[in-house]
Tab-separated table of C-alpha atoms in Angstrom:
chain	number	residue	atom	x	y	z
A	1	MET	CA	0.006	-0.048	-0.188
A	2	ARG	CA	1.146	3.590	-0.690
A	3	LYS	CA	2.480	5.424	2.280
A	4	ASP	CA	0.898	8.567	1.134
A	5	PHE	CA	-2.808	6.467	0.640
A	6	PRO	CA	-4.557	8.987	3.435
A	7	LEU	CA	-3.202	12.022	1.418
A	8	LEU	CA	-4.474	10.660	-1.694
A	9	ILE	CA	-8.037	9.739	-0.233
A	10	THR	CA	-8.148	13.135	1.418
A	11	SER	CA	-7.034	15.123	-1.665
A	12	VAL	CA	-9.719	12.896	-4.007
A	13	LEU	CA	-12.734	13.173	-1.411
A	14	GLY	CA	-11.986	16.444	0.463
A	15	THR	CA	-11.588	16.919	4.317
A	16	GLY	CA	-15.369	17.610	4.870
A	17	THR	CA	-16.167	14.619	2.970
A	18	ILE	CA	-13.951	12.089	5.121
A	19	LEU	CA	-14.973	14.062	8.660
A	20	CYS	CA	-18.750	13.261	7.325
A	21	VAL	CA	-17.547	9.408	6.647
A	22	ILE	CA	-16.107	9.384	10.003
A	23	LEU	CA	-18.855	10.738	12.228
A	24	CYS	CA	-21.319	8.514	10.409
A	25	LEU	CA	-19.373	5.306	11.225
A	26	ALA	CA	-19.145	6.313	14.771
A	27	PHE	CA	-22.916	7.476	14.628
A	28	TYR	CA	-23.774	3.695	13.285
A	29	VAL	CA	-21.287	1.814	15.818
A	30	ILE	CA	-22.947	4.023	18.808
A	31	PHE	CA	-26.765	3.740	18.196
A	32	SER	CA	-27.184	0.666	16.160
A	33	SER	CA	-28.184	-1.104	18.998
A	34	TRP	CA	-30.435	1.440	20.271
A	35	PHE	CA	-32.209	1.539	16.852
A	36	ARG	CA	-32.093	-1.914	16.572
A	37	ASP	CA	-34.187	-2.276	20.078
A	38	TRP	CA	-36.305	0.388	19.030
A	39	ASP	CA	-37.756	-0.838	15.815
A	40	CYS	CA	-37.506	-4.633	17.504
A	41	PRO	CA	-39.055	-4.355	21.424
A	42	ASP	CA	-38.507	-8.181	21.170
A	43	ALA	CA	-34.754	-7.262	21.101
A	44	GLN	CA	-35.196	-7.164	25.251
A	45	PRO	CA	-36.349	-10.617	26.068
A	46	ASN	CA	-39.869	-10.886	27.019
A	47	ILE	CA	-40.673	-14.261	27.590
A	48	PRO	CA	-44.219	-15.568	27.176
A	49	ASP	CA	-45.699	-17.562	30.368
A	50	PRO	CA	-45.366	-21.134	30.820
A	51	LYS	CA	-48.872	-21.729	31.049
A	52	LEU	CA	-49.513	-20.272	27.589
A	53	LYS	CA	-49.824	-23.269	25.021
A	54	LEU	CA	-48.242	-22.210	21.413
A	55	VAL	CA	-50.879	-22.704	18.686
A	56	SER	CA	-49.306	-20.836	15.697
A	57	GLU	CA	-46.447	-22.877	13.564
A	58	LYS	CA	-44.869	-19.820	12.558
A	59	ALA	CA	-43.371	-16.566	13.907
A	60	ALA	CA	-44.721	-13.388	12.562
A	61	ARG	CA	-46.829	-10.236	13.107
A	62	TYR	CA	-50.486	-11.030	14.635
A	63	GLN	CA	-52.754	-8.553	15.885
A	64	HIS	CA	-56.506	-8.168	17.206
A	65	VAL	CA	-57.205	-12.149	17.563
A	66	SER	CA	-60.703	-13.232	17.890
A	67	TRP	CA	-62.335	-16.190	18.895
A	68	GLN	CA	-64.835	-17.198	16.508
A	69	ASP	CA	-66.732	-19.858	17.081
A	70	ASN	CA	-64.704	-23.099	16.074
A	71	ASP	CA	-62.086	-20.668	14.684
A	72	LEU	CA	-59.316	-18.340	15.408
A	73	ILE	CA	-59.537	-15.056	13.408
A	74	PHE	CA	-56.352	-12.918	13.343
A	75	GLU	CA	-54.767	-10.028	11.331
A	76	TYR	CA	-51.524	-11.304	9.881
A	77	ASP	CA	-48.531	-10.082	8.207
A	78	GLU	CA	-45.135	-11.166	7.561
A	79	LYS	CA	-43.572	-7.566	8.266
A	80	TYR	CA	-43.858	-5.003	10.762
A	81	TYR	CA	-44.518	-2.023	8.785
A	82	ALA	CA	-47.369	-3.376	6.636
A	83	LYS	CA	-48.459	-1.079	4.109
A	84	PRO	CA	-51.967	-0.090	3.170
A	85	GLY	CA	-53.758	-2.402	0.840
A	86	GLU	CA	-51.329	-5.263	2.640
A	87	GLY	CA	-53.205	-6.022	5.845
A	88	ARG	CA	-55.095	-9.146	5.561
A	89	ILE	CA	-57.564	-11.602	7.751
A	90	TRP	CA	-56.758	-15.218	8.368
A	91	ARG	CA	-58.659	-17.832	10.328
A	92	MET	CA	-57.411	-21.207	11.450
A	93	HIS	CA	-58.589	-24.137	14.115
A	94	PRO	CA	-57.851	-23.290	17.854
A	95	ASP	CA	-55.016	-26.438	17.213
A	96	GLY	CA	-53.328	-24.290	14.395
A	97	THR	CA	-54.601	-26.564	11.445
A	98	ASN	CA	-56.574	-25.490	8.466
A	99	ARG	CA	-54.831	-21.882	8.036
A	100	GLU	CA	-56.262	-19.717	5.377
A	101	GLN	CA	-56.802	-16.243	4.258
A	102	LEU	CA	-60.487	-15.175	4.491
A	103	GLN	CA	-61.890	-13.727	1.220
A	104	LEU	CA	-64.153	-10.771	2.997
A	105	PRO	CA	-66.628	-8.299	1.354
A	106	ASN	CA	-65.742	-5.132	0.506
A	107	HIS	CA	-67.225	-1.876	1.752
A	108	PRO	CA	-69.089	-0.264	-0.964
A	109	ASN	CA	-68.107	3.146	-0.964
A	110	CYS	CA	-64.436	1.453	-1.169
A	111	GLN	CA	-62.293	0.383	-4.167
A	112	GLU	CA	-58.733	-0.388	-3.378
A	113	SER	CA	-58.807	-1.594	0.455
A	114	SER	CA	-57.402	-3.603	3.108
A	115	PHE	CA	-58.984	-5.523	6.104
A	116	VAL	CA	-58.014	-5.051	9.569
A	117	ALA	CA	-59.002	-5.435	13.329
A	118	PRO	CA	-61.257	-8.051	13.051
A	119	GLN	CA	-63.572	-9.003	16.226
A	120	ARG	CA	-66.531	-11.480	17.259
A	121	LEU	CA	-69.805	-9.599	17.266
A	122	HIS	CA	-72.285	-10.622	20.045
A	123	ASP	CA	-74.830	-11.845	17.333
A	124	GLY	CA	-72.296	-14.115	15.675
A	125	ARG	CA	-70.988	-12.321	12.996
A	126	LEU	CA	-67.531	-11.472	12.382
A	127	GLY	CA	-66.806	-7.291	12.690
A	128	TYR	CA	-63.841	-5.905	10.572
A	129	GLY	CA	-62.410	-2.380	9.508
A	130	VAL	CA	-61.905	-1.721	5.903
A	131	LEU	CA	-59.201	0.794	5.218
A	132	CYS	CA	-60.427	2.660	1.810
A	133	ILE	CA	-57.403	3.853	0.023
A	134	ALA	CA	-58.013	6.326	-2.485
A	135	ASN	CA	-55.529	9.214	-3.560
A	136	GLY	CA	-52.706	8.634	-1.142
A	137	THR	CA	-55.621	8.784	1.985
A	138	VAL	CA	-56.666	6.151	3.798
A	139	GLN	CA	-60.372	6.500	5.746
A	140	THR	CA	-61.826	3.382	7.878
A	141	TYR	CA	-65.267	1.853	7.442
A	142	MET	CA	-66.640	-1.068	9.221
A	143	MET	CA	-68.695	-4.479	8.336
A	144	ALA	CA	-69.988	-7.379	9.217
A	145	TYR	CA	-69.417	-10.851	7.894
A	146	ASP	CA	-71.697	-13.274	8.324
A	147	PHE	CA	-70.243	-17.012	7.775
A	148	LYS	CA	-73.179	-19.101	7.342
A	149	THR	CA	-74.517	-16.655	4.501
A	150	ALA	CA	-71.373	-15.388	3.474
A	151	LYS	CA	-72.863	-12.045	2.983
A	152	GLY	CA	-71.207	-8.623	4.421
A	153	THR	CA	-73.137	-5.829	5.735
A	154	PRO	CA	-72.046	-2.248	6.438
A	155	LEU	CA	-72.134	-1.425	10.159
A	156	ILE	CA	-71.471	2.446	9.206
A	157	HIS	CA	-71.930	4.407	5.906
A	158	TYR	CA	-69.463	7.038	6.640
A	159	PRO	CA	-65.590	6.803	7.775
A	160	SER	CA	-65.074	6.476	11.116
A	161	PRO	CA	-63.803	8.935	13.506
A	162	ILE	CA	-60.776	6.708	14.514
A	163	ASP	CA	-58.184	4.735	12.660
A	164	LEU	CA	-58.728	1.062	13.574
A	165	ARG	CA	-55.024	0.282	12.127
A	166	ASN	CA	-53.228	0.983	15.665
A	167	ILE	CA	-55.108	2.930	18.343
A	168	GLY	CA	-58.545	2.598	17.241
A	169	ARG	CA	-61.425	-0.006	19.200
A	170	ASP	CA	-65.047	-0.619	18.299
A	171	SER	CA	-67.736	-2.415	19.851
A	172	TRP	CA	-71.617	-3.305	19.321
A	173	ASN	CA	-74.468	-4.038	21.174
A	174	PRO	CA	-75.994	-7.253	20.697
A	175	THR	CA	-77.800	-6.627	17.506
A	176	ALA	CA	-75.112	-4.274	16.009
A	177	THR	CA	-77.596	-1.482	15.744
A	178	GLN	CA	-75.277	0.690	17.638
A	179	GLY	CA	-71.639	1.182	18.712
A	180	ILE	CA	-69.211	2.944	20.582
A	181	ILE	CA	-65.521	3.862	19.438
A	182	GLY	CA	-62.838	5.136	20.993
A	183	ASP	CA	-58.957	4.931	21.644
A	184	LYS	CA	-57.086	1.881	22.109
A	185	ILE	CA	-53.909	3.220	23.554
A	186	GLY	CA	-54.639	6.809	24.655
A	187	ASN	CA	-51.051	8.577	24.085
A	188	SER	CA	-53.059	12.024	24.641
A	189	ALA	CA	-55.344	13.767	27.095
A	190	GLU	CA	-57.863	14.701	24.182
A	191	SER	CA	-58.509	10.733	24.085
A	192	GLN	CA	-62.308	10.551	24.083
A	193	MET	CA	-64.929	8.094	22.796
A	194	TRP	CA	-68.055	8.373	20.098
A	195	TRP	CA	-71.181	6.812	19.818
A	196	LEU	CA	-71.535	5.092	16.217
A	197	TRP	CA	-75.064	4.274	14.520
A	198	GLN	CA	-75.564	3.296	11.047
A	199	ASP	CA	-75.389	7.075	9.418
A	200	HIS	CA	-74.368	9.282	11.629
A	201	TRP	CA	-72.008	9.585	14.848
A	202	SER	CA	-71.787	11.771	18.125
A	203	PRO	CA	-69.494	12.340	20.909
A	204	VAL	CA	-69.848	10.530	24.337
A	205	LYS	CA	-70.343	13.008	27.106
A	206	PHE	CA	-69.413	12.605	30.507
A	207	ASP	CA	-67.225	14.201	33.240
A	208	LEU	CA	-63.694	12.437	32.799
A	209	ASP	CA	-60.991	14.063	31.442
A	210	LEU	CA	-59.883	10.746	29.774
A	211	ALA	CA	-62.068	7.568	28.219
A	212	MET	CA	-60.937	5.174	26.211
A	213	ASP	CA	-60.913	1.003	25.508
A	214	PRO	CA	-64.842	0.651	25.165
A	215	VAL	CA	-66.070	-2.695	25.138
A	216	TRP	CA	-69.773	-3.729	25.229
A	217	SER	CA	-70.494	-6.712	27.514
A	218	PRO	CA	-72.402	-9.726	25.513
A	219	ASN	CA	-75.608	-9.175	27.861
A	220	GLY	CA	-76.056	-5.660	26.655
A	221	LYS	CA	-76.327	-3.888	29.617
A	222	MET	CA	-73.060	-2.654	30.374
A	223	ILE	CA	-69.999	-0.813	28.647
A	224	ALA	CA	-66.684	-1.259	30.367
A	225	PHE	CA	-63.943	1.404	29.517
A	226	THR	CA	-60.767	2.855	30.779
A	227	GLY	CA	-60.265	6.275	31.884
A	228	ILE	CA	-58.963	9.403	34.074
A	229	ALA	CA	-61.118	11.781	35.933
A	230	LYS	CA	-58.622	14.553	36.250
A	231	GLU	CA	-55.269	13.934	33.561
A	232	GLU	CA	-52.289	15.554	34.311
A	233	ARG	CA	-50.549	16.768	31.108
A	234	GLY	CA	-48.260	14.169	29.847
A	235	PHE	CA	-48.786	10.596	27.965
A	236	ALA	CA	-52.035	8.981	28.931
A	237	TRP	CA	-50.335	5.448	27.784
A	238	ASP	CA	-48.272	6.074	31.336
A	239	ALA	CA	-51.194	7.001	33.777
A	240	ILE	CA	-52.736	5.442	36.283
A	241	LYS	CA	-56.323	4.758	35.335
A	242	ASP	CA	-59.470	3.630	36.803
A	243	LEU	CA	-61.536	0.887	35.203
A	244	TYR	CA	-65.190	2.273	34.403
A	245	LEU	CA	-68.670	0.670	33.602
A	246	MET	CA	-71.517	2.889	32.271
A	247	ASP	CA	-75.058	1.305	31.502
A	248	SER	CA	-75.750	0.743	27.830
A	249	ASN	CA	-77.119	4.490	27.480
A	250	GLY	CA	-74.173	6.236	28.708
A	251	ALA	CA	-75.713	6.708	32.437
A	252	ASN	CA	-74.333	5.512	35.710
A	253	ILE	CA	-70.723	5.897	35.113
A	254	ARG	CA	-68.908	3.969	38.011
A	255	SER	CA	-65.410	3.155	38.725
A	256	PHE	CA	-65.048	-0.695	39.518
A	257	ALA	CA	-61.345	-1.525	39.635
A	258	SER	CA	-58.100	1.061	39.786
A	259	GLY	CA	-54.558	0.859	39.817
A	260	PHE	CA	-53.908	-0.201	35.905
A	261	ASN	CA	-51.618	1.461	33.127
A	262	HIS	CA	-50.031	0.345	29.531
A	263	VAL	CA	-53.504	-1.402	28.882
A	264	LEU	CA	-53.447	-3.372	25.800
A	265	ASP	CA	-56.081	-5.417	25.473
A	266	TRP	CA	-59.264	-6.493	27.126
A	267	THR	CA	-62.339	-8.712	26.704
A	268	TRP	CA	-65.954	-9.855	27.971
A	269	SER	CA	-66.335	-13.478	29.288
A	270	PRO	CA	-69.668	-14.947	27.707
A	271	ASP	CA	-71.498	-14.331	30.758
A	272	SER	CA	-70.476	-10.853	31.205
A	273	ARG	CA	-69.484	-11.990	34.890
A	274	TRP	CA	-65.490	-11.241	34.352
A	275	LEU	CA	-62.884	-8.886	32.271
A	276	ALA	CA	-59.938	-10.292	30.993
A	277	LEU	CA	-57.346	-7.480	31.012
A	278	SER	CA	-53.977	-7.091	29.152
A	279	ALA	CA	-52.130	-4.597	31.500
A	280	THR	CA	-50.048	-3.156	33.903
A	281	PHE	CA	-50.747	-3.425	37.513
A	282	ASN	CA	-49.380	-0.926	40.002
A	283	GLU	CA	-49.089	-1.324	43.768
A	284	GLN	CA	-46.876	0.341	46.222
A	285	GLY	CA	-43.926	1.011	44.244
A	286	THR	CA	-43.947	-2.252	42.125
A	287	GLU	CA	-45.396	-3.133	38.687
A	288	THR	CA	-46.872	-6.422	37.424
A	289	SER	CA	-47.297	-6.867	33.818
A	290	GLY	CA	-49.601	-9.628	32.529
A	291	ILE	CA	-53.460	-10.859	32.002
A	292	TRP	CA	-55.540	-9.953	34.888
A	293	LEU	CA	-58.879	-11.714	35.415
A	294	ILE	CA	-61.232	-9.029	36.998
A	295	GLU	CA	-64.590	-9.626	38.542
A	296	VAL	CA	-66.958	-6.951	37.660
A	297	SER	CA	-69.324	-6.952	40.348
A	298	THR	CA	-66.601	-6.828	43.014
A	299	GLY	CA	-63.234	-5.268	41.055
A	300	LYS	CA	-61.323	-8.395	42.490
A	301	ARG	CA	-58.267	-9.284	40.220
A	302	GLN	CA	-56.375	-12.220	39.931
A	303	LEU	CA	-52.930	-12.282	37.774
A	304	ILE	CA	-53.515	-15.631	35.293
A	305	ALA	CA	-50.360	-14.872	32.812
A	306	LYS	CA	-47.207	-12.552	33.331
A	307	GLY	CA	-45.929	-10.870	30.448
A	308	TRP	CA	-46.874	-8.481	27.955
A	309	TYR	CA	-49.696	-9.637	25.587
A	310	GLN	CA	-51.070	-7.303	22.200
A	311	SER	CA	-54.203	-8.975	22.061
A	312	LEU	CA	-56.611	-11.633	23.636
A	313	ASP	CA	-60.307	-12.848	23.286
A	314	TRP	CA	-62.384	-15.547	25.414
A	315	SER	CA	-63.411	-18.926	23.883
A	316	SER	CA	-67.429	-19.328	23.655
A	317	SER	CA	-67.172	-22.176	26.294
A	318	GLY	CA	-65.424	-19.597	28.696
A	319	LYS	CA	-62.845	-21.551	29.704
A	320	GLU	CA	-59.744	-20.440	27.459
A	321	LEU	CA	-58.422	-17.372	26.397
A	322	VAL	CA	-56.644	-16.837	22.918
A	323	VAL	CA	-53.701	-14.181	22.851
A	324	VAL	CA	-51.183	-12.937	20.887
A	325	GLY	CA	-47.715	-12.887	22.725
A	326	PRO	CA	-43.849	-12.502	22.572
A	327	PRO	CA	-42.278	-16.053	20.418
A	328	PRO	CA	-40.606	-18.469	22.520
A	329	ALA	CA	-37.121	-18.067	23.853
A	330	ASN	CA	-35.737	-20.151	21.344
A	331	GLU	CA	-37.369	-17.352	18.558
A	332	GLN	CA	-36.358	-14.356	20.084
A	333	GLN	CA	-33.381	-14.116	17.784
A	334	LEU	CA	-35.443	-13.807	14.571
A	335	CYS	CA	-36.664	-10.153	16.096
A	336	TYR	CA	-33.956	-8.307	14.361
A	337	GLY	CA	-34.043	-5.007	12.375
A	338	THR	CA	-36.834	-4.639	10.431
A	339	THR	CA	-38.748	-7.701	11.729
A	340	PHE	CA	-40.994	-8.202	14.798
A	341	ASN	CA	-42.343	-11.637	15.703
A	342	THR	CA	-45.469	-12.528	17.680
A	343	ARG	CA	-47.059	-15.866	18.528
A	344	LEU	CA	-50.820	-17.421	18.766
A	345	TYR	CA	-51.387	-19.025	22.430
A	346	ARG	CA	-54.168	-20.567	24.139
A	347	LEU	CA	-54.439	-19.893	28.025
A	348	ASP	CA	-56.745	-22.619	29.712
A	349	ILE	CA	-58.446	-20.369	32.645
A	350	SER	CA	-61.082	-22.903	33.851
A	351	ASN	CA	-59.660	-23.124	37.300
A	352	ALA	CA	-59.686	-18.995	37.566
A	353	VAL	CA	-63.533	-18.864	36.509
A	354	ASP	CA	-64.835	-21.590	38.695
A	355	GLN	CA	-63.685	-20.224	41.517
């Protein structure tokens, strides 16, 4: 190698360019691991509770899981950053067999679209969101699909006030004639909820600074949600919240449990007795993240699985949950760079609900 090679490179590229290259390399070495962890939460080990029974055959991005009769319905994507138009809804048997993509009807107001956020409606149909994509913009509509007739029916004829892709959550009364929607995560103190009818929507009015995560009970009598009476400035995600109930008409708002934050998902038991909640409970300076079983009439709680679980739903028997959680320990290395992996699990809760 020529002894004057550094001088030759400097003369060709210039001192400023060389300095820029050196700074970029240093920046990459120092911050690459930080960016990897930001892009991939599972780079920090998050091991699922050993009581969970693995269902899915491969790690991928699973979201919005629903237990529909004898099938598990879920949103599935190979990539973490799915583009509009790529979202698809799949189903498979609870033992992991017969996996297939659902061919769902489009909303009549949409042309190019993708389907997101499946949920079991109380009347037995499958509810799902339709992302209408036109001229670079995305609007969310809602549909209901009947497996028996293979027909889809619009739940609303207008764009939803909240995007269902990441933060939105909708829930419906037993006849699916009236719904309620709100933020699912709640990243601001402006998080509120709205009533939904087929042809119009209106705000839910109550004396709370923050309200989100609305879920209508199967018996149609109550709506459960998380909220804060007086919210301080900051991110609602980190704030300690109460769990509230209100009557189906929005009256008689009351708190029935408190001390939770980082609420990821929750669902009613088929008999409307329990709520299964994925959240962090704070008590006397300690935090415990996991799936909590809460008796609605008393507010009593019990931890049934430790860890972080993005989505969950109850079986029709009321004896099991299906949950979306982190992959097993031997698959954690799959989560690197631009890949984010989760798995589907089943959890037997028969002993807990029989108490």
